[in-house]
Amino acid sequence: QYPSSPTYLSDTCFYGDNMPLVDSIKTWRLWALFGHYLISTGVGLMVIYNVYSIAESLDKEPTTFFVTLIALANGLGRVVAGWMSDYSVDAWNCSKLTLLSMVVFISALVQLVLSFGVASLLFPGLLLVGFLFGCNVSLTAINVADIFGEKYIATNFGFVDAAPIFGSYIYATWLVTLFYTTNSTTSSGDEETCSGADCFRYPFLINAASCLVGFGLVWNLNRHTPR
């Protein structure tokens, strides 16, 4: 068992020990993962939920088949991230938190590229968003289990997995509504439409900046958490 001293709860990490939520919630590590997951999932859901509006703003027609490809990329990302985590330490001398930080950093770059509003880069960018979203889900769950132990993984990851509730509202609802409405025009049917790169430019830029914050959280966690 681990000591439940104030020093332990605030800084020291007994990596892999089974820590119940009542104790893990007092550590900065769980909140760092929560903050990262709120950002990463919120950013991903912003794009996934608004894929039709994003495509239409750049005069692209998103087909049902393409939306299906995004879902498949999401699933593929979960499998690939899980496979990479199994070989990360032994084969590449790379911690699972390092893998997660790389995924978050690449997510920031993808969001930045999408902010340019280049139509030819839209579909590849959206597929990468789906793939990286899946990687984030898989690697976050794995790191919660590694840091806080497998015995209480259901409650510990369950707490972290509540973060998308807030991330979805902040990024997919509030942020998009704020900028999309500002740049939209009202058609004859009283339906708001928006055309041009400006419709989603600032949401994408805010997404990119947010991902850099998430990267900082995970990287700091990586530096202060033993493998």
PDB file of N, CA, C and O in Angstrom, residues 51 54-56 58 60 66 114 118-127 204:
ATOM      1  N   VAL A  51     -18.640  18.588 -39.125  1.00  0.00           N
ATOM      2  CA  VAL A  51     -17.947  18.240 -40.356  1.00  0.00           C
ATOM      3  C   VAL A  51     -18.714  18.723 -41.591  1.00  0.00           C
ATOM      4  O   VAL A  51     -18.111  19.212 -42.560  1.00  0.00           O
ATOM      5  N   ILE A  54     -18.345  22.579 -41.855  1.00  0.00           N
ATOM      6  CA  ILE A  54     -16.973  22.926 -42.216  1.00  0.00           C
ATOM      7  C   ILE A  54     -16.751  22.704 -43.711  1.00  0.00           C
ATOM      8  O   ILE A  54     -16.174  23.551 -44.406  1.00  0.00           O
ATOM      9  N   ALA A  55     -17.204  21.556 -44.207  1.00  0.00           N
ATOM     10  CA  ALA A  55     -17.025  21.249 -45.621  1.00  0.00           C
ATOM     11  C   ALA A  55     -17.814  22.222 -46.502  1.00  0.00           C
ATOM     12  O   ALA A  55     -17.301  22.732 -47.505  1.00  0.00           O
ATOM     13  N   GLU A  56     -19.046  22.505 -46.131  1.00  0.00           N
ATOM     14  CA  GLU A  56     -19.873  23.400 -46.934  1.00  0.00           C
ATOM     15  C   GLU A  56     -19.314  24.817 -46.957  1.00  0.00           C
ATOM     16  O   GLU A  56     -19.450  25.526 -47.961  1.00  0.00           O
ATOM     17  N   LEU A  58     -16.355  25.620 -47.245  1.00  0.00           N
ATOM     18  CA  LEU A  58     -15.271  25.645 -48.232  1.00  0.00           C
ATOM     19  C   LEU A  58     -15.730  25.078 -49.571  1.00  0.00           C
ATOM     20  O   LEU A  58     -14.916  24.651 -50.397  1.00  0.00           O
ATOM     21  N   LYS A  60     -17.203  22.330 -50.297  1.00  0.00           N
ATOM     22  CA  LYS A  60     -17.002  20.897 -50.455  1.00  0.00           C
ATOM     23  C   LYS A  60     -18.273  20.176 -50.051  1.00  0.00           C
ATOM     24  O   LYS A  60     -19.001  20.615 -49.164  1.00  0.00           O
ATOM     25  N   PHE A  66     -17.637   9.599 -46.659  1.00  0.00           N
ATOM     26  CA  PHE A  66     -16.493  10.259 -46.046  1.00  0.00           C
ATOM     27  C   PHE A  66     -16.658  10.337 -44.532  1.00  0.00           C
ATOM     28  O   PHE A  66     -15.708  10.165 -43.787  1.00  0.00           O
ATOM     29  N   LEU A 114      -5.724  23.244 -40.673  1.00  0.00           N
ATOM     30  CA  LEU A 114      -7.137  23.405 -41.042  1.00  0.00           C
ATOM     31  C   LEU A 114      -7.579  24.861 -40.954  1.00  0.00           C
ATOM     32  O   LEU A 114      -8.490  25.286 -41.674  1.00  0.00           O
ATOM     33  N   VAL A 118      -7.727  25.808 -46.593  1.00  0.00           N
ATOM     34  CA  VAL A 118      -7.376  25.289 -47.921  1.00  0.00           C
ATOM     35  C   VAL A 118      -8.245  24.072 -48.205  1.00  0.00           C
ATOM     36  O   VAL A 118      -8.148  23.049 -47.509  1.00  0.00           O
ATOM     37  N   ALA A 119      -9.069  24.176 -49.214  1.00  0.00           N
ATOM     38  CA  ALA A 119     -10.057  23.125 -49.491  1.00  0.00           C
ATOM     39  C   ALA A 119      -9.406  21.773 -49.771  1.00  0.00           C
ATOM     40  O   ALA A 119      -9.917  20.731 -49.366  1.00  0.00           O
ATOM     41  N   SER A 120      -8.263  21.774 -50.469  1.00  0.00           N
ATOM     42  CA  SER A 120      -7.621  20.508 -50.831  1.00  0.00           C
ATOM     43  C   SER A 120      -7.050  19.771 -49.622  1.00  0.00           C
ATOM     44  O   SER A 120      -6.800  18.565 -49.684  1.00  0.00           O
ATOM     45  N   LEU A 121      -6.828  20.494 -48.515  1.00  0.00           N
ATOM     46  CA  LEU A 121      -6.286  19.870 -47.308  1.00  0.00           C
ATOM     47  C   LEU A 121      -7.369  19.476 -46.313  1.00  0.00           C
ATOM     48  O   LEU A 121      -7.070  18.891 -45.266  1.00  0.00           O
ATOM     49  N   LEU A 122      -8.629  19.796 -46.654  1.00  0.00           N
ATOM     50  CA  LEU A 122      -9.712  19.581 -45.696  1.00  0.00           C
ATOM     51  C   LEU A 122      -9.918  18.107 -45.368  1.00  0.00           C
ATOM     52  O   LEU A 122      -9.875  17.711 -44.198  1.00  0.00           O
ATOM     53  N   PHE A 123     -10.138  17.283 -46.366  1.00  0.00           N
ATOM     54  CA  PHE A 123     -10.461  15.882 -46.102  1.00  0.00           C
ATOM     55  C   PHE A 123      -9.308  15.117 -45.453  1.00  0.00           C
ATOM     56  O   PHE A 123      -9.524  14.370 -44.497  1.00  0.00           O
ATOM     57  N   PRO A 124      -8.052  15.279 -45.931  1.00  0.00           N
ATOM     58  CA  PRO A 124      -6.945  14.626 -45.209  1.00  0.00           C
ATOM     59  C   PRO A 124      -6.845  15.107 -43.759  1.00  0.00           C
ATOM     60  O   PRO A 124      -6.578  14.319 -42.846  1.00  0.00           O
ATOM     61  N   GLY A 125      -7.077  16.412 -43.563  1.00  0.00           N
ATOM     62  CA  GLY A 125      -7.021  16.947 -42.208  1.00  0.00           C
ATOM     63  C   GLY A 125      -8.099  16.369 -41.322  1.00  0.00           C
ATOM     64  O   GLY A 125      -7.852  16.030 -40.156  1.00  0.00           O
ATOM     65  N   LEU A 126      -9.317  16.235 -41.851  1.00  0.00           N
ATOM     66  CA  LEU A 126     -10.414  15.681 -41.068  1.00  0.00           C
ATOM     67  C   LEU A 126     -10.175  14.211 -40.723  1.00  0.00           C
ATOM     68  O   LEU A 126     -10.523  13.757 -39.632  1.00  0.00           O
ATOM     69  N   LEU A 127      -9.590  13.469 -41.657  1.00  0.00           N
ATOM     70  CA  LEU A 127      -9.265  12.074 -41.374  1.00  0.00           C
ATOM     71  C   LEU A 127      -8.226  11.972 -40.257  1.00  0.00           C
ATOM     72  O   LEU A 127      -8.305  11.103 -39.384  1.00  0.00           O
ATOM     73  N   PHE A 204     -10.517  26.970 -35.250  1.00  0.00           N
ATOM     74  CA  PHE A 204      -9.365  26.100 -35.482  1.00  0.00           C
ATOM     75  C   PHE A 204      -8.108  26.644 -34.801  1.00  0.00           C
ATOM     76  O   PHE A 204      -7.314  25.879 -34.234  1.00  0.00           O
TER      77      PHE A 204
END
